[in-house]
């Protein structure tokens, strides 16, 4: 079968499109012929060796959707020919509050979805929502699970609350926006690109501020909201985090699962404790949350925003495009038949 193999830590030259052996199902496993696979920034971190526990050579990719072609012994409730989507959160464990030590994510060290076929444990395989295409379903898993847990399990979002999503544009951020709008929240965004703010408003955001052109984007946003924020979901870190603290209502929440701009300098601790803020960390989610997330998508018939589809053979171009940071929505790979 054809697959993308990362041979070693490094740049785009480490990505190889090559023939590798097709996997076979062992006990409790199924083999899926993939139609589409999603891209995540994690794929770049893995390639650069910036993710814990990476090993090479390896097939990257956490998101995928396709058709079951083989079922191993001991598997019940699934059948050959069924269209499915994969939960990339492996070995979460028994405690819903945090993952077990054995937890890992599909795509390294376990071979991932950037291939024609993949074998996975049956417990990580779910029926594809019928209203979604395989391309759409493949875009959702990692980002959709992360967004769902951040908003509802950790963030306790309620209808009518005000949500701030800084750095709109990436896949998870667009999922956060669509989910929050679906339950009737007021959503505001920030970006360094006016076009991305416009696109966010087309998806239901009430407004947004360009942090590159605004002299004081925090003040401008507070005036736009006409008050404070009930829930901020942060993937950025850095100096932005203190702005989120300043914008927060007393007794409100900040959920964080990323720090793309680095560590937070000089945290405004007096504001944190005087406002009685809850600052909550999160990452990925449980199998139950993955199932709830799929049900949520079906209930509200949400279609993920897909920015661009690349053939699997153009993996270097896909990595380069993602690193440029100009996307709005998800990048998806089309898998050859």
mmCIF file of C-alpha atoms in Angstrom:
data_model
loop_
_atom_site.group_PDB
_atom_site.id
_atom_site.type_symbol
_atom_site.label_atom_id
_atom_site.label_comp_id
_atom_site.label_asym_id
_atom_site.label_seq_id
_atom_site.Cartn_x
_atom_site.Cartn_y
_atom_site.Cartn_z
ATOM 1 C CA UNK A 1 0.000 0.000 0.000
ATOM 2 C CA UNK A 2 0.976 3.646 -0.381
ATOM 3 C CA UNK A 3 1.737 5.611 2.775
ATOM 4 C CA UNK A 4 3.559 8.656 4.050
ATOM 5 C CA UNK A 5 6.573 7.669 6.113
ATOM 6 C CA UNK A 6 8.592 10.094 8.219
ATOM 7 C CA UNK A 7 12.077 8.604 8.167
ATOM 8 C CA UNK A 8 13.682 10.941 10.727
ATOM 9 C CA UNK A 9 13.321 14.268 12.495
ATOM 10 C CA UNK A 10 13.646 17.232 10.160
ATOM 11 C CA UNK A 11 12.134 19.270 7.366
ATOM 12 C CA UNK A 12 9.911 18.457 4.415
ATOM 13 C CA UNK A 13 12.616 16.242 2.944
ATOM 14 C CA UNK A 14 11.923 13.645 5.665
ATOM 15 C CA UNK A 15 8.412 12.955 4.282
ATOM 16 C CA UNK A 16 8.418 9.960 1.926
ATOM 17 C CA UNK A 17 5.499 8.739 -0.204
ATOM 18 C CA UNK A 18 6.278 5.064 -0.597
ATOM 19 C CA UNK A 19 5.082 1.462 -0.621
ATOM 20 C CA UNK A 20 4.818 -0.278 2.756
ATOM 21 C CA UNK A 21 3.222 -3.588 3.828
ATOM 22 C CA UNK A 22 -0.550 -3.552 4.252
ATOM 23 C CA UNK A 23 -1.571 -4.231 7.877
ATOM 24 C CA UNK A 24 -3.599 -7.254 8.971
ATOM 25 C CA UNK A 25 -6.118 -7.360 11.814
ATOM 26 C CA UNK A 26 -5.142 -9.107 15.036
ATOM 27 C CA UNK A 27 -7.452 -9.941 17.934
ATOM 28 C CA UNK A 28 -9.775 -7.036 18.727
ATOM 29 C CA UNK A 29 -8.690 -5.025 15.683
ATOM 30 C CA UNK A 30 -10.142 -3.971 12.344
ATOM 31 C CA UNK A 31 -8.471 -2.857 9.121
ATOM 32 C CA UNK A 32 -9.920 0.211 7.408
ATOM 33 C CA UNK A 33 -9.405 1.295 3.817
ATOM 34 C CA UNK A 34 -9.140 5.049 4.177
ATOM 35 C CA UNK A 35 -10.873 7.473 1.813
ATOM 36 C CA UNK A 36 -9.652 10.684 3.411
ATOM 37 C CA UNK A 37 -7.342 11.662 6.265
ATOM 38 C CA UNK A 38 -7.146 14.905 8.205
ATOM 39 C CA UNK A 39 -4.119 17.098 8.856
ATOM 40 C CA UNK A 40 -3.305 18.551 12.270
ATOM 41 C CA UNK A 41 -0.531 20.781 13.542
ATOM 42 C CA UNK A 42 0.501 17.745 15.572
ATOM 43 C CA UNK A 43 1.757 16.213 12.307
ATOM 44 C CA UNK A 44 4.264 19.061 11.994
ATOM 45 C CA UNK A 45 5.335 18.746 15.634
ATOM 46 C CA UNK A 46 5.887 14.992 15.134
ATOM 47 C CA UNK A 47 7.982 15.570 12.014
ATOM 48 C CA UNK A 48 10.149 18.062 13.880
ATOM 49 C CA UNK A 49 10.516 15.801 16.916
ATOM 50 C CA UNK A 50 8.661 18.309 19.106
ATOM 51 C CA UNK A 51 6.120 15.843 20.454
ATOM 52 C CA UNK A 52 6.742 13.481 23.417
ATOM 53 C CA UNK A 53 7.440 9.841 22.617
ATOM 54 C CA UNK A 54 7.962 10.138 18.863
ATOM 55 C CA UNK A 55 9.787 7.367 17.043
ATOM 56 C CA UNK A 56 10.924 6.911 13.459
ATOM 57 C CA UNK A 57 10.301 5.658 10.871
ATOM 58 C CA UNK A 58 6.566 6.172 11.324
ATOM 59 C CA UNK A 59 3.335 6.830 9.431
ATOM 60 C CA UNK A 60 1.780 10.086 10.716
ATOM 61 C CA UNK A 61 -1.866 11.148 10.796
ATOM 62 C CA UNK A 62 -4.516 11.123 13.525
ATOM 63 C CA UNK A 63 -7.766 11.686 11.611
ATOM 64 C CA UNK A 64 -9.354 9.358 9.111
ATOM 65 C CA UNK A 65 -12.573 7.966 7.663
ATOM 66 C CA UNK A 66 -13.169 5.030 5.368
ATOM 67 C CA UNK A 67 -14.562 1.518 5.057
ATOM 68 C CA UNK A 68 -13.892 -1.603 7.117
ATOM 69 C CA UNK A 69 -12.250 -4.304 4.977
ATOM 70 C CA UNK A 70 -11.145 -6.819 7.617
ATOM 71 C CA UNK A 71 -12.300 -7.746 11.117
ATOM 72 C CA UNK A 72 -10.156 -9.600 13.631
ATOM 73 C CA UNK A 73 -11.282 -12.228 16.123
ATOM 74 C CA UNK A 74 -13.176 -11.003 19.142
ATOM 75 C CA UNK A 75 -14.714 -7.969 17.406
ATOM 76 C CA UNK A 76 -18.467 -7.495 17.729
ATOM 77 C CA UNK A 77 -20.825 -4.798 16.517
ATOM 78 C CA UNK A 78 -18.873 -3.890 13.366
ATOM 79 C CA UNK A 79 -19.055 -5.373 9.886
ATOM 80 C CA UNK A 80 -17.034 -5.425 6.681
ATOM 81 C CA UNK A 81 -18.172 -2.675 4.321
ATOM 82 C CA UNK A 82 -19.309 -0.324 7.093
ATOM 83 C CA UNK A 83 -18.359 3.342 6.727
ATOM 84 C CA UNK A 84 -16.565 4.480 9.842
ATOM 85 C CA UNK A 85 -14.583 7.258 11.489
ATOM 86 C CA UNK A 86 -11.633 6.743 13.841
ATOM 87 C CA UNK A 87 -11.214 8.067 17.384
ATOM 88 C CA UNK A 88 -7.486 8.944 17.563
ATOM 89 C CA UNK A 89 -7.334 9.012 21.388
ATOM 90 C CA UNK A 90 -5.816 5.638 22.346
ATOM 91 C CA UNK A 91 -5.842 4.037 25.807
ATOM 92 C CA UNK A 92 -7.466 6.911 27.705
ATOM 93 C CA UNK A 93 -8.078 4.718 30.750
ATOM 94 C CA UNK A 94 -10.830 4.559 33.386
ATOM 95 C CA UNK A 95 -10.664 8.064 34.878
ATOM 96 C CA UNK A 96 -12.647 10.616 32.826
ATOM 97 C CA UNK A 97 -10.777 13.498 34.496
ATOM 98 C CA UNK A 98 -7.388 12.730 32.948
ATOM 99 C CA UNK A 99 -5.766 10.099 30.684
ATOM 100 C CA UNK A 100 -3.800 7.083 31.867
ATOM 101 C CA UNK A 101 -0.015 6.860 31.564
ATOM 102 C CA UNK A 102 -0.515 4.554 28.566
ATOM 103 C CA UNK A 103 -2.495 7.216 26.673
ATOM 104 C CA UNK A 104 -1.243 8.145 23.252
ATOM 105 C CA UNK A 105 -2.561 9.605 20.016
ATOM 106 C CA UNK A 106 -2.800 7.851 16.679
ATOM 107 C CA UNK A 107 -0.046 8.905 14.302
ATOM 108 C CA UNK A 108 3.108 8.310 16.370
ATOM 109 C CA UNK A 109 4.248 6.196 18.056
ATOM 110 C CA UNK A 110 1.354 4.125 16.622
ATOM 111 C CA UNK A 111 1.198 4.285 12.804
ATOM 112 C CA UNK A 112 -1.470 6.701 11.633
ATOM 113 C CA UNK A 113 -3.929 7.564 8.902
ATOM 114 C CA UNK A 114 -1.739 9.015 6.160
ATOM 115 C CA UNK A 115 -1.914 5.720 4.308
ATOM 116 C CA UNK A 116 -4.276 3.642 2.195
ATOM 117 C CA UNK A 117 -5.006 1.208 5.047
ATOM 118 C CA UNK A 118 -4.777 1.288 8.820
ATOM 119 C CA UNK A 119 -5.400 -1.208 11.611
ATOM 120 C CA UNK A 120 -6.917 0.047 14.863
ATOM 121 C CA UNK A 121 -8.596 -1.373 17.916
ATOM 122 C CA UNK A 122 -12.307 -1.885 17.311
ATOM 123 C CA UNK A 123 -13.114 0.238 20.372
ATOM 124 C CA UNK A 124 -11.697 3.256 18.524
ATOM 125 C CA UNK A 125 -13.948 2.788 15.492
ATOM 126 C CA UNK A 126 -17.341 4.535 15.253
ATOM 127 C CA UNK A 127 -20.022 4.586 12.542
ATOM 128 C CA UNK A 128 -19.680 7.601 10.273
ATOM 129 C CA UNK A 129 -22.565 10.063 10.723
ATOM 130 C CA UNK A 130 -24.743 9.423 7.672
ATOM 131 C CA UNK A 131 -25.183 13.089 6.741
ATOM 132 C CA UNK A 132 -21.423 13.673 6.500
ATOM 133 C CA UNK A 133 -19.265 12.799 3.511
ATOM 134 C CA UNK A 134 -16.108 10.765 4.148
ATOM 135 C CA UNK A 135 -14.099 13.921 3.472
ATOM 136 C CA UNK A 136 -15.993 15.840 6.147
ATOM 137 C CA UNK A 137 -15.889 12.995 8.663
ATOM 138 C CA UNK A 138 -12.122 12.644 8.226
ATOM 139 C CA UNK A 139 -11.662 16.308 9.130
ATOM 140 C CA UNK A 140 -13.323 16.064 12.533
ATOM 141 C CA UNK A 141 -11.847 13.516 15.003
ATOM 142 C CA UNK A 142 -8.866 15.060 16.839
ATOM 143 C CA UNK A 143 -10.012 18.669 16.599
ATOM 144 C CA UNK A 144 -13.683 17.907 17.180
ATOM 145 C CA UNK A 145 -12.963 15.843 20.292
ATOM 146 C CA UNK A 146 -10.616 18.502 21.659
ATOM 147 C CA UNK A 147 -13.135 21.280 21.038
ATOM 148 C CA UNK A 148 -16.068 19.354 22.513
ATOM 149 C CA UNK A 149 -14.279 18.565 25.777
ATOM 150 C CA UNK A 150 -12.935 22.133 26.042
ATOM 151 C CA UNK A 151 -16.342 23.737 25.597
ATOM 152 C CA UNK A 152 -18.690 21.400 27.416
ATOM 153 C CA UNK A 153 -16.854 19.042 29.792
ATOM 154 C CA UNK A 154 -14.275 21.533 31.039
ATOM 155 C CA UNK A 155 -15.798 24.870 30.036
ATOM 156 C CA UNK A 156 -19.401 24.067 31.043
ATOM 157 C CA UNK A 157 -20.689 26.299 28.252
ATOM 158 C CA UNK A 158 -24.352 27.328 28.453
ATOM 159 C CA UNK A 159 -26.648 28.927 25.915
ATOM 160 C CA UNK A 160 -26.526 32.717 26.012
ATOM 161 C CA UNK A 161 -23.002 32.923 27.454
ATOM 162 C CA UNK A 162 -20.257 34.953 25.793
ATOM 163 C CA UNK A 163 -17.343 32.973 24.354
ATOM 164 C CA UNK A 164 -14.009 34.304 23.114
ATOM 165 C CA UNK A 165 -11.905 32.315 20.646
ATOM 166 C CA UNK A 166 -8.543 34.018 20.032
ATOM 167 C CA UNK A 167 -6.649 33.192 16.854
ATOM 168 C CA UNK A 168 -9.561 32.056 14.693
ATOM 169 C CA UNK A 169 -8.640 30.167 11.544
ATOM 170 C CA UNK A 170 -7.213 26.777 12.460
ATOM 171 C CA UNK A 171 -9.271 23.604 12.452
ATOM 172 C CA UNK A 172 -9.927 23.362 16.202
ATOM 173 C CA UNK A 173 -10.796 27.060 16.429
ATOM 174 C CA UNK A 174 -13.427 26.701 13.696
ATOM 175 C CA UNK A 175 -14.874 23.665 15.502
ATOM 176 C CA UNK A 176 -15.087 25.700 18.710
ATOM 177 C CA UNK A 177 -16.887 28.469 16.833
ATOM 178 C CA UNK A 178 -19.411 26.170 15.155
ATOM 179 C CA UNK A 179 -20.193 24.239 18.345
ATOM 180 C CA UNK A 180 -20.597 27.361 20.482
ATOM 181 C CA UNK A 181 -22.872 28.998 17.910
ATOM 182 C CA UNK A 182 -24.943 25.798 17.682
ATOM 183 C CA UNK A 183 -25.881 25.944 21.389
ATOM 184 C CA UNK A 184 -26.773 29.648 21.255
ATOM 185 C CA UNK A 185 -23.648 31.262 22.684
ATOM 186 C CA UNK A 186 -22.457 34.740 21.722
ATOM 187 C CA UNK A 187 -19.091 34.191 20.070
ATOM 188 C CA UNK A 188 -16.309 36.713 19.477
ATOM 189 C CA UNK A 189 -12.946 36.082 17.846
ATOM 190 C CA UNK A 190 -9.553 37.622 17.254
ATOM 191 C CA UNK A 191 -7.216 37.259 14.295
ATOM 192 C CA UNK A 192 -4.392 39.062 12.544
ATOM 193 C CA UNK A 193 -6.342 38.734 9.276
ATOM 194 C CA UNK A 194 -9.560 40.673 8.575
ATOM 195 C CA UNK A 195 -10.654 38.041 6.053
ATOM 196 C CA UNK A 196 -10.636 35.366 8.752
ATOM 197 C CA UNK A 197 -12.765 37.557 11.013
ATOM 198 C CA UNK A 198 -15.239 38.044 8.167
ATOM 199 C CA UNK A 199 -15.393 34.279 7.570
ATOM 200 C CA UNK A 200 -15.943 33.692 11.289
ATOM 201 C CA UNK A 201 -18.874 36.104 11.255
ATOM 202 C CA UNK A 202 -20.334 34.235 8.294
ATOM 203 C CA UNK A 203 -20.275 31.143 10.520
ATOM 204 C CA UNK A 204 -22.135 32.937 13.312
ATOM 205 C CA UNK A 205 -19.612 34.964 15.307
ATOM 206 C CA UNK A 206 -21.005 38.314 16.468
ATOM 207 C CA UNK A 207 -17.760 40.143 15.898
ATOM 208 C CA UNK A 208 -13.997 40.143 16.062
ATOM 209 C CA UNK A 209 -10.906 42.300 16.391
ATOM 210 C CA UNK A 210 -7.687 42.321 14.385
ATOM 211 C CA UNK A 211 -4.922 42.235 16.999
ATOM 212 C CA UNK A 212 -2.346 43.387 14.435
ATOM 213 C CA UNK A 213 -4.115 46.603 13.417
ATOM 214 C CA UNK A 214 -5.851 47.507 16.698
ATOM 215 C CA UNK A 215 -3.983 49.839 19.077
ATOM 216 C CA UNK A 216 -5.599 48.060 22.044
ATOM 217 C CA UNK A 217 -7.485 44.990 20.870
ATOM 218 C CA UNK A 218 -8.508 43.976 24.384
ATOM 219 C CA UNK A 219 -10.208 47.323 25.050
ATOM 220 C CA UNK A 220 -11.788 47.342 21.595
ATOM 221 C CA UNK A 221 -13.137 43.841 22.088
ATOM 222 C CA UNK A 222 -14.549 44.647 25.541
ATOM 223 C CA UNK A 223 -16.448 47.602 24.068
ATOM 224 C CA UNK A 224 -17.697 45.407 21.214
ATOM 225 C CA UNK A 225 -18.930 42.734 23.638
ATOM 226 C CA UNK A 226 -20.413 45.385 25.951
ATOM 227 C CA UNK A 227 -19.188 43.520 28.991
ATOM 228 C CA UNK A 228 -16.919 40.645 29.880
ATOM 229 C CA UNK A 229 -16.406 37.087 28.697
ATOM 230 C CA UNK A 230 -17.922 33.990 30.341
ATOM 231 C CA UNK A 231 -15.588 31.507 28.646
ATOM 232 C CA UNK A 232 -12.336 31.927 26.728
ATOM 233 C CA UNK A 233 -10.817 28.917 24.955
ATOM 234 C CA UNK A 234 -7.135 29.526 24.385
ATOM 235 C CA UNK A 235 -4.733 27.751 22.045
ATOM 236 C CA UNK A 236 -2.249 30.622 21.842
ATOM 237 C CA UNK A 237 -0.695 31.332 25.241
ATOM 238 C CA UNK A 238 1.960 34.068 25.292
ATOM 239 C CA UNK A 239 0.950 37.671 25.915
ATOM 240 C CA UNK A 240 -2.610 36.939 24.765
ATOM 241 C CA UNK A 241 -3.377 35.016 27.946
ATOM 242 C CA UNK A 242 -3.208 38.100 30.172
ATOM 243 C CA UNK A 243 -5.675 39.823 27.873
ATOM 244 C CA UNK A 244 -8.051 36.905 28.406
ATOM 245 C CA UNK A 245 -7.701 37.348 32.162
ATOM 246 C CA UNK A 246 -8.494 41.047 31.837
ATOM 247 C CA UNK A 247 -11.536 40.359 29.627
ATOM 248 C CA UNK A 248 -12.944 37.662 31.913
ATOM 249 C CA UNK A 249 -16.083 38.279 33.957
ATOM 250 C CA UNK A 250 -15.867 37.600 37.708
ATOM 251 C CA UNK A 251 -16.371 33.880 38.310
ATOM 252 C CA UNK A 252 -15.781 32.968 34.662
ATOM 253 C CA UNK A 253 -13.609 30.309 33.010
ATOM 254 C CA UNK A 254 -10.553 30.104 30.784
ATOM 255 C CA UNK A 255 -9.852 26.732 29.155
ATOM 256 C CA UNK A 256 -6.434 26.215 27.627
ATOM 257 C CA UNK A 257 -4.920 23.457 25.491
ATOM 258 C CA UNK A 258 -2.215 25.181 23.479
ATOM 259 C CA UNK A 259 0.622 27.684 23.565
ATOM 260 C CA UNK A 260 1.574 28.332 19.958
ATOM 261 C CA UNK A 261 3.142 31.698 20.823
ATOM 262 C CA UNK A 262 5.038 30.377 23.837
ATOM 263 C CA UNK A 263 4.936 30.677 27.611
ATOM 264 C CA UNK A 264 2.751 33.226 29.390
ATOM 265 C CA UNK A 265 4.925 36.006 30.880
ATOM 266 C CA UNK A 266 4.056 37.676 34.173
ATOM 267 C CA UNK A 267 0.613 36.174 34.748
ATOM 268 C CA UNK A 268 -1.782 38.708 36.293
ATOM 269 C CA UNK A 269 -2.334 36.631 39.417
ATOM 270 C CA UNK A 270 -4.122 39.340 41.481
ATOM 271 C CA UNK A 271 -6.805 39.589 38.812
ATOM 272 C CA UNK A 272 -7.116 35.794 38.714
ATOM 273 C CA UNK A 273 -7.869 35.463 42.424
ATOM 274 C CA UNK A 274 -9.811 38.698 42.861
ATOM 275 C CA UNK A 275 -12.129 37.699 40.007
ATOM 276 C CA UNK A 276 -12.344 34.115 41.335
ATOM 277 C CA UNK A 277 -11.455 32.766 37.889
ATOM 278 C CA UNK A 278 -11.272 29.104 36.941
ATOM 279 C CA UNK A 279 -8.299 28.321 34.677
ATOM 280 C CA UNK A 280 -8.684 24.809 33.266
ATOM 281 C CA UNK A 281 -6.350 22.663 31.228
ATOM 282 C CA UNK A 282 -7.589 20.087 28.728
ATOM 283 C CA UNK A 283 -6.450 17.897 25.867
ATOM 284 C CA UNK A 284 -8.230 15.383 23.626
ATOM 285 C CA UNK A 285 -11.015 13.461 25.420
ATOM 286 C CA UNK A 286 -12.569 10.155 26.478
ATOM 287 C CA UNK A 287 -14.251 7.555 24.231
ATOM 288 C CA UNK A 288 -17.583 8.617 25.701
ATOM 289 C CA UNK A 289 -16.886 12.249 24.769
ATOM 290 C CA UNK A 290 -15.945 11.173 21.241
ATOM 291 C CA UNK A 291 -19.318 9.452 20.885
ATOM 292 C CA UNK A 292 -21.089 12.469 22.399
ATOM 293 C CA UNK A 293 -19.236 14.736 19.977
ATOM 294 C CA UNK A 294 -20.462 12.710 16.976
ATOM 295 C CA UNK A 295 -24.013 12.826 18.370
ATOM 296 C CA UNK A 296 -23.657 16.595 18.797
ATOM 297 C CA UNK A 297 -22.625 16.968 15.152
ATOM 298 C CA UNK A 298 -25.617 14.903 14.037
ATOM 299 C CA UNK A 299 -28.052 16.792 16.264
ATOM 300 C CA UNK A 300 -27.050 20.175 14.852
ATOM 301 C CA UNK A 301 -25.992 18.861 11.399
ATOM 302 C CA UNK A 302 -22.704 20.736 11.569
ATOM 303 C CA UNK A 303 -20.501 20.541 8.495
ATOM 304 C CA UNK A 304 -16.799 21.156 9.219
ATOM 305 C CA UNK A 305 -15.087 23.928 7.304
ATOM 306 C CA UNK A 306 -12.516 22.450 4.919
ATOM 307 C CA UNK A 307 -9.963 24.898 3.590
ATOM 308 C CA UNK A 308 -8.111 22.681 1.116
ATOM 309 C CA UNK A 309 -7.821 19.067 -0.039
ATOM 310 C CA UNK A 310 -4.419 17.703 -1.077
ATOM 311 C CA UNK A 311 -3.692 14.347 -2.713
ATOM 312 C CA UNK A 312 -1.774 12.116 -0.307
ATOM 313 C CA UNK A 313 1.212 12.252 -2.663
ATOM 314 C CA UNK A 314 1.428 16.035 -2.122
ATOM 315 C CA UNK A 315 2.112 15.709 1.593
ATOM 316 C CA UNK A 316 5.075 18.123 1.479
ATOM 317 C CA UNK A 317 2.868 20.826 -0.027
ATOM 318 C CA UNK A 318 0.241 20.155 2.661
ATOM 319 C CA UNK A 319 2.800 20.544 5.480
ATOM 320 C CA UNK A 320 4.154 23.718 3.887
ATOM 321 C CA UNK A 321 0.648 25.154 3.500
ATOM 322 C CA UNK A 322 -0.208 24.434 7.136
ATOM 323 C CA UNK A 323 3.027 25.946 8.423
ATOM 324 C CA UNK A 324 2.295 29.174 6.509
ATOM 325 C CA UNK A 325 -0.758 29.644 8.759
ATOM 326 C CA UNK A 326 -3.099 31.089 6.149
ATOM 327 C CA UNK A 327 -5.778 28.407 6.345
ATOM 328 C CA UNK A 328 -9.336 28.840 7.571
ATOM 329 C CA UNK A 329 -10.645 25.447 8.592
ATOM 330 C CA UNK A 330 -9.203 21.983 8.117
ATOM 331 C CA UNK A 331 -6.727 20.560 5.628
ATOM 332 C CA UNK A 332 -7.623 17.111 4.309
ATOM 333 C CA UNK A 333 -5.684 14.488 2.355
ATOM 334 C CA UNK A 334 -7.398 12.451 -0.358
ATOM 335 C CA UNK A 335 -6.215 8.840 -0.220
ATOM 336 C CA UNK A 336 -5.705 7.068 -3.557
ATOM 337 C CA UNK A 337 -7.795 3.955 -4.222
#
